[in-house]
mmCIF file of C-alpha atoms in Angstrom:
data_model
loop_
_atom_site.group_PDB
_atom_site.id
_atom_site.type_symbol
_atom_site.label_atom_id
_atom_site.label_comp_id
_atom_site.label_asym_id
_atom_site.label_seq_id
_atom_site.Cartn_x
_atom_site.Cartn_y
_atom_site.Cartn_z
ATOM 1 C CA MET A 8 13.809 11.175 -6.241
ATOM 2 C CA THR A 9 11.987 9.203 -8.924
ATOM 3 C CA LYS A 10 9.533 11.408 -10.716
ATOM 4 C CA LEU A 11 5.947 10.272 -10.665
ATOM 5 C CA LYS A 12 4.620 9.163 -14.024
ATOM 6 C CA PRO A 13 1.652 11.504 -14.648
ATOM 7 C CA HIS A 14 -0.676 8.868 -16.110
ATOM 8 C CA LEU A 15 0.113 6.284 -13.428
ATOM 9 C CA SER A 16 -0.247 8.562 -10.410
ATOM 10 C CA LEU A 17 -3.355 10.292 -11.763
ATOM 11 C CA GLY A 18 -4.889 6.962 -12.732
ATOM 12 C CA GLY A 19 -4.184 5.594 -9.257
ATOM 13 C CA ILE A 20 -5.912 8.565 -7.658
ATOM 14 C CA GLY A 21 -8.859 8.030 -10.000
ATOM 15 C CA VAL A 22 -9.202 4.369 -9.001
ATOM 16 C CA PHE A 23 -8.836 5.321 -5.336
ATOM 17 C CA ALA A 24 -11.544 7.977 -5.709
ATOM 18 C CA VAL A 25 -13.952 5.517 -7.353
ATOM 19 C CA LEU A 26 -13.396 2.982 -4.563
ATOM 20 C CA LEU A 27 -13.990 5.559 -1.832
ATOM 21 C CA LEU A 28 -16.773 7.611 -3.372
ATOM 22 C CA ALA A 29 -18.738 5.059 -5.412
ATOM 23 C CA VAL A 30 -17.965 1.503 -4.323
ATOM 24 C CA ALA A 31 -17.634 1.891 -0.541
ATOM 25 C CA PRO A 32 -21.083 3.520 0.036
ATOM 26 C CA LEU A 33 -22.698 0.694 -1.938
ATOM 27 C CA VAL A 34 -21.034 -2.310 -0.299
ATOM 28 C CA LEU A 35 -20.349 -1.186 3.295
ATOM 29 C CA THR A 36 -22.780 -0.977 6.175
ATOM 30 C CA ASP A 37 -23.301 2.329 7.980
ATOM 31 C CA HIS A 38 -20.990 1.178 10.771
ATOM 32 C CA TRP A 39 -18.085 0.297 8.497
ATOM 33 C CA LEU A 40 -18.646 3.345 6.326
ATOM 34 C CA SER A 41 -18.320 5.494 9.441
ATOM 35 C CA ASN A 42 -15.121 3.639 10.346
ATOM 36 C CA LEU A 43 -13.760 4.174 6.845
ATOM 37 C CA GLY A 44 -14.528 7.877 7.192
ATOM 38 C CA LYS A 45 -12.500 7.920 10.414
ATOM 39 C CA TYR A 46 -9.581 6.248 8.630
ATOM 40 C CA CYS A 47 -9.854 8.848 5.871
ATOM 41 C CA CYS A 48 -9.455 11.616 8.458
ATOM 42 C CA TRP A 49 -6.185 10.101 9.639
ATOM 43 C CA ALA A 50 -5.161 9.562 6.014
ATOM 44 C CA ILE A 51 -5.633 13.281 5.257
ATOM 45 C CA ALA A 52 -3.258 14.151 8.098
ATOM 46 C CA ALA A 53 -0.874 11.399 6.937
ATOM 47 C CA VAL A 54 -0.674 12.816 3.403
ATOM 48 C CA GLY A 55 0.579 16.061 4.926
ATOM 49 C CA ILE A 56 3.116 14.189 7.044
ATOM 50 C CA GLY A 57 4.343 12.467 3.882
ATOM 51 C CA LEU A 58 4.915 15.889 2.328
ATOM 52 C CA ALA A 59 6.798 17.290 5.328
ATOM 53 C CA TRP A 60 8.657 14.168 6.469
ATOM 54 C CA GLY A 61 8.895 11.947 3.406
ATOM 55 C CA ARG A 62 9.922 14.642 0.947
ATOM 56 C CA GLY A 63 11.095 17.394 3.291
ATOM 57 C CA GLY A 64 12.929 15.365 5.925
ATOM 58 C CA MET A 65 11.085 17.050 8.811
ATOM 59 C CA LEU A 66 9.985 14.507 11.414
ATOM 60 C CA VAL A 67 6.765 16.229 12.477
ATOM 61 C CA MET A 68 5.853 14.390 15.668
ATOM 62 C CA GLY A 69 3.422 17.014 16.879
ATOM 63 C CA GLN A 70 0.717 16.942 14.211
ATOM 64 C CA GLY A 71 -1.755 16.399 17.021
ATOM 65 C CA VAL A 72 -1.507 20.162 17.626
ATOM 66 C CA PHE A 73 -2.904 21.021 14.197
ATOM 67 C CA PHE A 74 -5.317 18.088 14.273
ATOM 68 C CA ALA A 75 -6.634 19.611 17.513
ATOM 69 C CA LEU A 76 -7.015 23.102 16.049
ATOM 70 C CA GLY A 77 -9.307 21.788 13.334
ATOM 71 C CA ALA A 78 -11.099 19.297 15.568
ATOM 72 C CA TYR A 79 -11.886 21.678 18.425
ATOM 73 C CA SER A 80 -12.893 24.461 16.024
ATOM 74 C CA MET A 81 -15.429 22.129 14.446
ATOM 75 C CA ALA A 82 -16.492 20.654 17.801
ATOM 76 C CA MET A 83 -17.144 24.090 19.301
ATOM 77 C CA HIS A 84 -19.359 25.041 16.362
ATOM 78 C CA LEU A 85 -21.302 21.768 16.487
ATOM 79 C CA THR A 86 -21.677 22.071 20.265
ATOM 80 C CA LEU A 87 -23.123 25.573 19.909
ATOM 81 C CA GLU A 88 -25.431 24.358 17.126
ATOM 82 C CA THR A 89 -26.750 21.716 19.511
ATOM 83 C CA ALA A 90 -27.105 24.204 22.384
ATOM 84 C CA GLY A 91 -28.952 26.761 20.261
ATOM 85 C CA ASP A 92 -28.997 30.179 21.913
ATOM 86 C CA GLY A 93 -28.006 28.737 25.273
ATOM 87 C CA VAL A 94 -24.796 27.595 26.925
ATOM 88 C CA PRO A 95 -23.374 24.092 26.251
ATOM 89 C CA GLY A 96 -24.602 21.506 28.710
ATOM 90 C CA PHE A 97 -21.217 20.617 30.200
ATOM 91 C CA MET A 98 -20.651 24.265 31.185
ATOM 92 C CA VAL A 99 -24.019 24.415 32.931
ATOM 93 C CA LEU A 100 -23.022 21.472 35.116
ATOM 94 C CA TYR A 101 -20.179 23.454 36.640
ATOM 95 C CA ASP A 102 -21.898 26.834 36.870
ATOM 96 C CA PRO A 103 -25.518 27.281 35.671
ATOM 97 C CA LEU A 104 -25.152 31.072 35.684
ATOM 98 C CA ALA A 105 -21.776 31.269 33.932
ATOM 99 C CA PRO A 106 -21.813 33.099 30.579
ATOM 100 C CA LEU A 107 -20.418 31.598 27.417
ATOM 101 C CA PRO A 108 -16.628 32.206 27.240
ATOM 102 C CA ALA A 109 -15.717 35.003 24.865
ATOM 103 C CA PHE A 110 -13.550 32.837 22.602
ATOM 104 C CA TRP A 111 -16.504 30.481 22.019
ATOM 105 C CA GLU A 112 -18.883 33.151 20.714
ATOM 106 C CA PRO A 113 -17.415 33.568 17.174
ATOM 107 C CA PHE A 114 -17.804 29.827 16.563
ATOM 108 C CA ARG A 115 -21.577 30.251 16.310
ATOM 109 C CA SER A 116 -20.857 31.397 12.768
ATOM 110 C CA ALA A 117 -20.316 28.645 10.200
ATOM 111 C CA ALA A 118 -18.169 30.940 8.042
ATOM 112 C CA PHE A 119 -15.906 31.835 10.966
ATOM 113 C CA THR A 120 -15.559 28.159 11.877
ATOM 114 C CA LEU A 121 -14.469 27.214 8.357
ATOM 115 C CA LEU A 122 -11.987 30.094 8.275
ATOM 116 C CA ALA A 123 -10.615 29.055 11.658
ATOM 117 C CA ILE A 124 -10.109 25.469 10.455
ATOM 118 C CA VAL A 125 -8.015 26.795 7.563
ATOM 119 C CA LEU A 126 -6.285 29.862 9.017
ATOM 120 C CA LEU A 127 -5.530 28.830 12.607
ATOM 121 C CA PRO A 128 -3.197 25.952 11.672
ATOM 122 C CA MET A 129 -1.582 27.945 8.870
ATOM 123 C CA VAL A 130 -0.820 30.928 11.098
ATOM 124 C CA THR A 131 0.335 28.746 13.988
ATOM 125 C CA ALA A 132 2.550 26.601 11.758
ATOM 126 C CA GLY A 133 3.841 29.691 9.974
ATOM 127 C CA ILE A 134 4.956 31.366 13.194
ATOM 128 C CA LEU A 135 6.384 28.182 14.675
ATOM 129 C CA GLY A 136 8.083 27.091 11.467
ATOM 130 C CA TYR A 137 9.584 30.507 10.796
ATOM 131 C CA ALA A 138 11.049 30.631 14.307
ATOM 132 C CA LEU A 139 12.527 27.122 14.027
ATOM 133 C CA PHE A 140 13.706 26.987 10.421
ATOM 134 C CA LYS A 141 15.311 30.429 10.437
ATOM 135 C CA ARG A 142 17.358 29.247 13.433
ATOM 136 C CA ARG A 143 18.157 26.028 11.545
ATOM 137 C CA VAL A 144 16.539 23.780 14.145
ATOM 138 C CA LYS A 145 16.188 20.315 12.622
ATOM 139 C CA GLY A 146 16.581 16.608 13.240
ATOM 140 C CA ALA A 147 15.882 15.236 16.692
ATOM 141 C CA TYR A 148 15.567 18.706 18.225
ATOM 142 C CA PHE A 149 12.775 19.616 15.798
ATOM 143 C CA ALA A 150 10.967 16.308 16.397
ATOM 144 C CA ILE A 151 11.175 16.594 20.191
ATOM 145 C CA LEU A 152 10.002 20.196 20.189
ATOM 146 C CA THR A 153 6.956 19.495 18.018
ATOM 147 C CA GLN A 154 6.012 16.488 20.137
ATOM 148 C CA ALA A 155 6.378 18.560 23.310
ATOM 149 C CA LEU A 156 3.889 21.064 21.905
ATOM 150 C CA ALA A 157 1.357 18.288 21.361
ATOM 151 C CA VAL A 158 1.803 17.123 24.958
ATOM 152 C CA ALA A 159 1.482 20.699 26.243
ATOM 153 C CA LEU A 160 -1.708 21.360 24.281
ATOM 154 C CA ALA A 161 -3.309 18.089 25.405
ATOM 155 C CA THR A 162 -2.409 18.900 29.014
ATOM 156 C CA LEU A 163 -3.824 22.410 28.685
ATOM 157 C CA ILE A 164 -7.125 21.148 27.303
ATOM 158 C CA SER A 165 -7.345 18.498 30.033
ATOM 159 C CA SER A 166 -6.934 21.159 32.708
ATOM 160 C CA THR A 167 -9.548 23.577 31.306
ATOM 161 C CA ILE A 168 -12.619 21.517 32.137
ATOM 162 C CA ARG A 169 -15.121 24.366 32.203
ATOM 163 C CA GLU A 170 -13.997 25.811 28.856
ATOM 164 C CA THR A 171 -13.191 22.710 26.790
ATOM 165 C CA GLY A 172 -14.710 19.752 28.633
ATOM 166 C CA GLY A 173 -11.330 18.536 29.893
ATOM 167 C CA ASP A 174 -10.574 14.838 29.598
ATOM 168 C CA THR A 175 -14.185 14.021 28.715
ATOM 169 C CA GLY A 176 -13.933 16.259 25.665
ATOM 170 C CA LEU A 177 -16.759 17.573 23.513
ATOM 171 C CA SER A 178 -19.453 15.212 22.271
ATOM 172 C CA ASP A 179 -23.196 14.659 21.768
ATOM 173 C CA PHE A 180 -23.394 16.617 18.509
ATOM 174 C CA LYS A 181 -26.827 16.658 16.914
ATOM 175 C CA TYR A 182 -26.290 18.858 13.871
ATOM 176 C CA PHE A 183 -23.689 19.379 11.164
ATOM 177 C CA PHE A 184 -24.158 22.839 9.649
ATOM 178 C CA GLY A 185 -27.920 22.426 9.891
ATOM 179 C CA PHE A 186 -28.070 18.743 8.903
ATOM 180 C CA VAL A 187 -29.239 16.190 11.478
ATOM 181 C CA LEU A 188 -26.339 13.835 12.198
ATOM 182 C CA ASN A 189 -28.568 10.941 13.237
ATOM 183 C CA ASP A 190 -29.943 10.711 9.711
ATOM 184 C CA PRO A 191 -28.044 7.934 7.834
ATOM 185 C CA ALA A 192 -28.213 9.949 4.606
ATOM 186 C CA ASN A 193 -26.520 12.898 6.286
ATOM 187 C CA ARG A 194 -23.862 10.677 7.846
ATOM 188 C CA GLN A 195 -23.119 9.295 4.394
ATOM 189 C CA MET A 196 -22.860 12.871 3.147
ATOM 190 C CA VAL A 197 -20.258 13.636 5.818
ATOM 191 C CA TYR A 198 -18.315 10.536 4.794
ATOM 192 C CA LEU A 199 -18.399 11.553 1.124
ATOM 193 C CA ILE A 200 -17.117 15.024 1.990
ATOM 194 C CA THR A 201 -14.244 13.484 3.955
ATOM 195 C CA ALA A 202 -13.340 11.023 1.202
ATOM 196 C CA ALA A 203 -13.475 13.805 -1.401
ATOM 197 C CA LEU A 204 -11.151 15.952 0.725
ATOM 198 C CA LEU A 205 -8.691 13.056 0.902
ATOM 199 C CA VAL A 206 -8.715 12.754 -2.884
ATOM 200 C CA VAL A 207 -8.192 16.525 -3.229
ATOM 201 C CA CYS A 208 -5.218 16.388 -0.836
ATOM 202 C CA LEU A 209 -3.682 13.575 -2.904
ATOM 203 C CA LEU A 210 -4.124 15.621 -6.079
ATOM 204 C CA VAL A 211 -2.534 18.694 -4.495
ATOM 205 C CA VAL A 212 0.432 16.738 -3.142
ATOM 206 C CA ARG A 213 0.884 14.942 -6.465
ATOM 207 C CA GLN A 214 1.134 18.307 -8.186
ATOM 208 C CA LEU A 215 3.618 19.560 -5.596
ATOM 209 C CA TYR A 216 5.769 16.447 -6.016
ATOM 210 C CA ARG A 217 5.930 16.975 -9.782
ATOM 211 C CA SER A 218 6.609 20.709 -9.541
ATOM 212 C CA ARG A 219 9.808 22.694 -9.175
ATOM 213 C CA PHE A 220 8.977 23.070 -5.500
ATOM 214 C CA GLY A 221 8.962 19.286 -5.072
ATOM 215 C CA GLU A 222 12.474 19.041 -6.507
ATOM 216 C CA LEU A 223 13.681 21.831 -4.250
ATOM 217 C CA LEU A 224 12.097 20.168 -1.227
ATOM 218 C CA VAL A 225 13.914 16.884 -1.872
ATOM 219 C CA ALA A 226 17.166 18.738 -2.575
ATOM 220 C CA THR A 227 16.760 20.601 0.714
ATOM 221 C CA ARG A 228 16.267 17.322 2.525
ATOM 222 C CA ASP A 229 19.347 15.731 0.969
ATOM 223 C CA ALA A 230 21.773 18.666 0.709
ATOM 224 C CA GLU A 231 20.523 21.743 2.497
ATOM 225 C CA GLU A 232 23.801 23.655 2.311
ATOM 226 C CA ARG A 233 24.089 23.092 -1.439
ATOM 227 C CA VAL A 234 20.575 24.490 -1.924
ATOM 228 C CA ARG A 235 21.515 27.524 0.138
ATOM 229 C CA PHE A 236 24.648 27.952 -1.990
ATOM 230 C CA LEU A 237 22.465 27.952 -5.118
ATOM 231 C CA GLY A 238 20.612 31.008 -3.799
ATOM 232 C CA TYR A 239 17.479 29.400 -2.353
ATOM 233 C CA ASP A 240 16.459 29.784 1.273
ATOM 234 C CA PRO A 241 15.867 26.279 2.694
ATOM 235 C CA ALA A 242 13.864 27.773 5.564
ATOM 236 C CA ASN A 243 11.214 29.103 3.183
ATOM 237 C CA ILE A 244 11.020 25.792 1.314
ATOM 238 C CA LYS A 245 10.576 23.854 4.549
ATOM 239 C CA LEU A 246 8.058 26.384 5.808
ATOM 240 C CA VAL A 247 5.732 25.870 2.836
ATOM 241 C CA ALA A 248 5.741 22.080 3.360
ATOM 242 C CA PHE A 249 5.275 22.441 7.116
ATOM 243 C CA VAL A 250 2.307 24.814 6.731
ATOM 244 C CA GLY A 251 0.760 22.541 4.106
ATOM 245 C CA ALA A 252 1.067 19.538 6.417
ATOM 246 C CA ALA A 253 -0.494 21.528 9.261
ATOM 247 C CA LEU A 254 -3.465 22.528 7.091
ATOM 248 C CA MET A 255 -4.121 18.912 6.092
ATOM 249 C CA ALA A 256 -3.932 17.773 9.714
ATOM 250 C CA SER A 257 -6.467 20.455 10.656
ATOM 251 C CA ILE A 258 -8.841 19.398 7.881
ATOM 252 C CA GLY A 259 -8.556 15.784 9.006
ATOM 253 C CA GLY A 260 -9.292 16.804 12.585
ATOM 254 C CA ALA A 261 -12.290 18.907 11.570
ATOM 255 C CA MET A 262 -13.930 16.023 9.705
ATOM 256 C CA PHE A 263 -13.048 13.564 12.473
ATOM 257 C CA VAL A 264 -15.472 15.295 14.842
ATOM 258 C CA PRO A 265 -18.810 14.803 13.015
ATOM 259 C CA ILE A 266 -17.837 11.278 11.942
ATOM 260 C CA VAL A 267 -16.707 9.962 15.342
ATOM 261 C CA GLY A 268 -18.960 12.197 17.429
ATOM 262 C CA ILE A 269 -16.400 13.111 20.072
ATOM 263 C CA ILE A 270 -13.013 14.775 20.472
ATOM 264 C CA THR A 271 -10.849 14.404 23.587
ATOM 265 C CA PRO A 272 -7.233 15.211 24.507
ATOM 266 C CA ALA A 273 -6.414 11.524 23.944
ATOM 267 C CA GLU A 274 -6.950 12.058 20.200
ATOM 268 C CA ILE A 275 -4.429 14.908 19.932
ATOM 269 C CA GLY A 276 -1.603 14.114 22.354
ATOM 270 C CA ALA A 277 1.798 12.499 21.895
ATOM 271 C CA ALA A 278 0.393 8.985 21.467
ATOM 272 C CA ALA A 279 -1.976 10.093 18.699
ATOM 273 C CA SER A 280 0.828 11.973 16.920
ATOM 274 C CA ILE A 281 3.125 8.946 17.090
ATOM 275 C CA LEU A 282 0.336 6.760 15.708
ATOM 276 C CA MET A 283 0.092 9.061 12.687
ATOM 277 C CA ILE A 284 3.857 8.830 12.170
ATOM 278 C CA ALA A 285 3.717 5.031 12.488
ATOM 279 C CA GLY A 286 1.068 4.817 9.780
ATOM 280 C CA VAL A 287 3.110 6.987 7.423
ATOM 281 C CA ALA A 288 6.272 4.956 8.029
ATOM 282 C CA PHE A 289 4.350 1.717 7.559
ATOM 283 C CA GLY A 290 2.925 2.733 4.207
ATOM 284 C CA GLY A 291 6.026 4.491 2.882
ATOM 285 C CA ARG A 292 6.639 8.106 3.743
ATOM 286 C CA ALA A 293 8.186 9.165 0.411
ATOM 287 C CA SER A 294 5.478 7.722 -1.849
ATOM 288 C CA LEU A 295 2.230 9.353 -2.877
ATOM 289 C CA PHE A 296 -0.232 6.715 -1.679
ATOM 290 C CA GLY A 297 1.916 5.129 1.047
ATOM 291 C CA PRO A 298 1.125 7.595 3.874
ATOM 292 C CA ALA A 299 -2.640 7.495 3.250
ATOM 293 C CA LEU A 300 -2.856 3.711 2.924
ATOM 294 C CA GLY A 301 -0.532 3.169 5.887
ATOM 295 C CA ALA A 302 -2.604 5.472 8.097
ATOM 296 C CA MET A 303 -5.810 3.711 7.068
ATOM 297 C CA ALA A 304 -4.246 0.312 7.791
ATOM 298 C CA VAL A 305 -3.066 1.401 11.236
ATOM 299 C CA GLY A 306 -6.486 2.926 11.898
ATOM 300 C CA TRP A 307 -8.148 -0.346 10.984
ATOM 301 C CA GLY A 308 -5.772 -2.154 13.336
ATOM 302 C CA GLN A 309 -6.615 0.239 16.143
ATOM 303 C CA SER A 310 -10.358 -0.267 15.649
ATOM 304 C CA SER A 311 -10.189 -4.057 15.217
ATOM 305 C CA LEU A 312 -7.463 -5.051 17.661
ATOM 306 C CA GLY A 313 -8.304 -2.255 20.087
ATOM 307 C CA SER A 314 -11.770 -3.696 20.678
ATOM 308 C CA THR A 315 -10.588 -7.294 21.146
ATOM 309 C CA TRP A 316 -7.226 -6.667 22.793
ATOM 310 C CA PRO A 317 -7.289 -3.110 24.196
ATOM 311 C CA GLU A 318 -4.159 -3.503 26.301
ATOM 312 C CA GLY A 319 -2.021 -5.258 23.732
ATOM 313 C CA TRP A 320 -2.750 -3.849 20.281
ATOM 314 C CA THR A 321 -0.296 -0.981 20.800
ATOM 315 C CA TYR A 322 2.503 -3.508 21.259
ATOM 316 C CA ILE A 323 1.631 -5.042 17.896
ATOM 317 C CA ILE A 324 1.693 -1.621 16.243
ATOM 318 C CA GLY A 325 5.025 -0.881 17.932
ATOM 319 C CA LEU A 326 6.507 -4.194 16.793
ATOM 320 C CA LEU A 327 5.239 -3.601 13.276
ATOM 321 C CA PHE A 328 6.785 -0.138 13.287
ATOM 322 C CA ILE A 329 10.172 -1.546 14.390
ATOM 323 C CA VAL A 330 10.098 -4.279 11.743
ATOM 324 C CA VAL A 331 9.279 -1.789 8.995
ATOM 325 C CA ILE A 332 12.030 0.627 10.072
ATOM 326 C CA LEU A 333 14.641 -2.160 10.259
ATOM 327 C CA PHE A 334 13.792 -4.164 7.155
ATOM 328 C CA LEU A 335 11.648 -1.845 5.021
ATOM 329 C CA PRO A 336 12.843 1.713 5.768
ATOM 330 C CA LYS A 337 10.895 3.007 2.759
ATOM 331 C CA GLY A 338 7.684 1.298 3.872
ATOM 332 C CA LEU A 339 5.510 -1.292 2.208
ATOM 333 C CA SER A 340 5.222 0.831 -0.924
ATOM 334 C CA SER A 341 8.882 0.044 -1.663
ATOM 335 C CA VAL A 342 8.006 -3.649 -1.968
ATOM 336 C CA LEU A 343 5.522 -2.915 -4.755
ATOM 337 C CA ALA A 344 8.002 -0.542 -6.418
ATOM 338 C CA LYS A 345 10.753 -3.207 -6.415
ATOM 339 C CA PHE A 346 8.353 -5.816 -7.753
ATOM 340 C CA THR A 347 7.223 -3.508 -10.561
ATOM 341 C CA ALA A 348 10.817 -2.532 -11.404
ATOM 342 C CA ALA A 349 11.864 -6.193 -11.550
ATOM 343 C CA ARG A 350 9.240 -6.884 -14.220
ATOM 344 C CA ARG A 351 10.386 -4.010 -16.422
ATOM 345 C CA GLY A 352 13.148 -4.076 -18.939
ATOM 346 C CA PRO A 353 16.171 -1.791 -18.544
ATOM 347 C CA ALA A 354 14.713 0.692 -21.037
ATOM 348 C CA GLU A 355 11.452 0.936 -19.074
ATOM 349 C CA ARG A 356 12.977 1.592 -15.672
ATOM 350 C CA PRO A 357 12.482 5.061 -14.168
ATOM 351 C CA ALA A 358 15.043 7.779 -14.521
ATOM 352 C CA ALA A 359 17.639 8.321 -11.859
ATOM 353 C CA ALA A 360 16.977 10.573 -8.920
ATOM 354 C CA THR A 361 17.277 14.307 -9.212
ATOM 355 C CA THR A 362 20.418 15.208 -7.275
ATOM 356 C CA PRO A 363 21.524 18.563 -5.914
ATOM 357 C CA LEU A 364 24.277 18.584 -8.573
ATOM 358 C CA GLN A 365 21.679 18.219 -11.334
ATOM 359 C CA LEU A 366 19.651 20.967 -9.747
ATOM 360 C CA GLU A 367 22.739 23.184 -9.761
ATOM 361 C CA GLU A 368 23.384 22.467 -13.444
ATOM 362 C CA ALA A 369 19.766 23.237 -14.298
ATOM 363 C CA THR A 370 19.910 26.636 -12.621
ATOM 364 C CA SER A 371 23.238 27.661 -14.154
#
């Protein structure tokens, strides 16, 4: 692992923050600003995938589960805000006299909703990760299991029409914690919150990458048994990264709802999870900015090509994914890294990777 230069990575985040928070609202129309906000939601989830997969070696193909926990928590609160003291409109269609389901009632509270967005994914990922990592489940088995959970959750939501809206999902939100969503100023506020959360996630992950935990995470990915021999529990190291990735996916899902205005099972199933993975691989899963920029690029492709070629854009994304895996396994960020390294002199090139042997010498 090449350590991040503090001034370069922090400066890059600063430039990125200025572009998102200051430049974009000035130069983009409301439509494209809303689209950029949607890409930022996927980028937040992608930053977490970069932490778990790029540095931790865990191919998390079921991030749609945690994206859904945040998205449906937010959607339920916004739906109840719109309904006021009554029952949501889609429930009335099926049974005008039916009471509000018990698990919906707490989401009338804004504080409970925010806690649910944070705690639900952390608890779920903690239980799931503990059960899997302690049994040393990894590789293809881990990837298949996480993807199966995403499929199961999407199927469950599709089948519970009266409680969750089924395939049509939850939509027609009028308020966002008391602010009218139709107001352009409020929609810009929601975008700014989302962009700021993306910047915060980048700062947190940057700090993790440069910390002792980041070195242990890479060592666990590359030589798990050696790390165990040194006295560390790889399961606990993986668990922290997995829970962190789940929290970021939930935050991305929560902000996706007020920006897009709808959440359906199609946004959380296997296809959506694979699309997140494709964006991370495209940008460069082991870099700091690669996952976020890759996810935003894939999101732009989905919005642009999906509207002009709805049946064929997925083939382009698939082909792009194959090309990147075959010829650029470290993503497009590796091209920039090689170009920068080629322009440096030997004395300016980055230090060699931290290996498990070096980690062992440092602890002895």
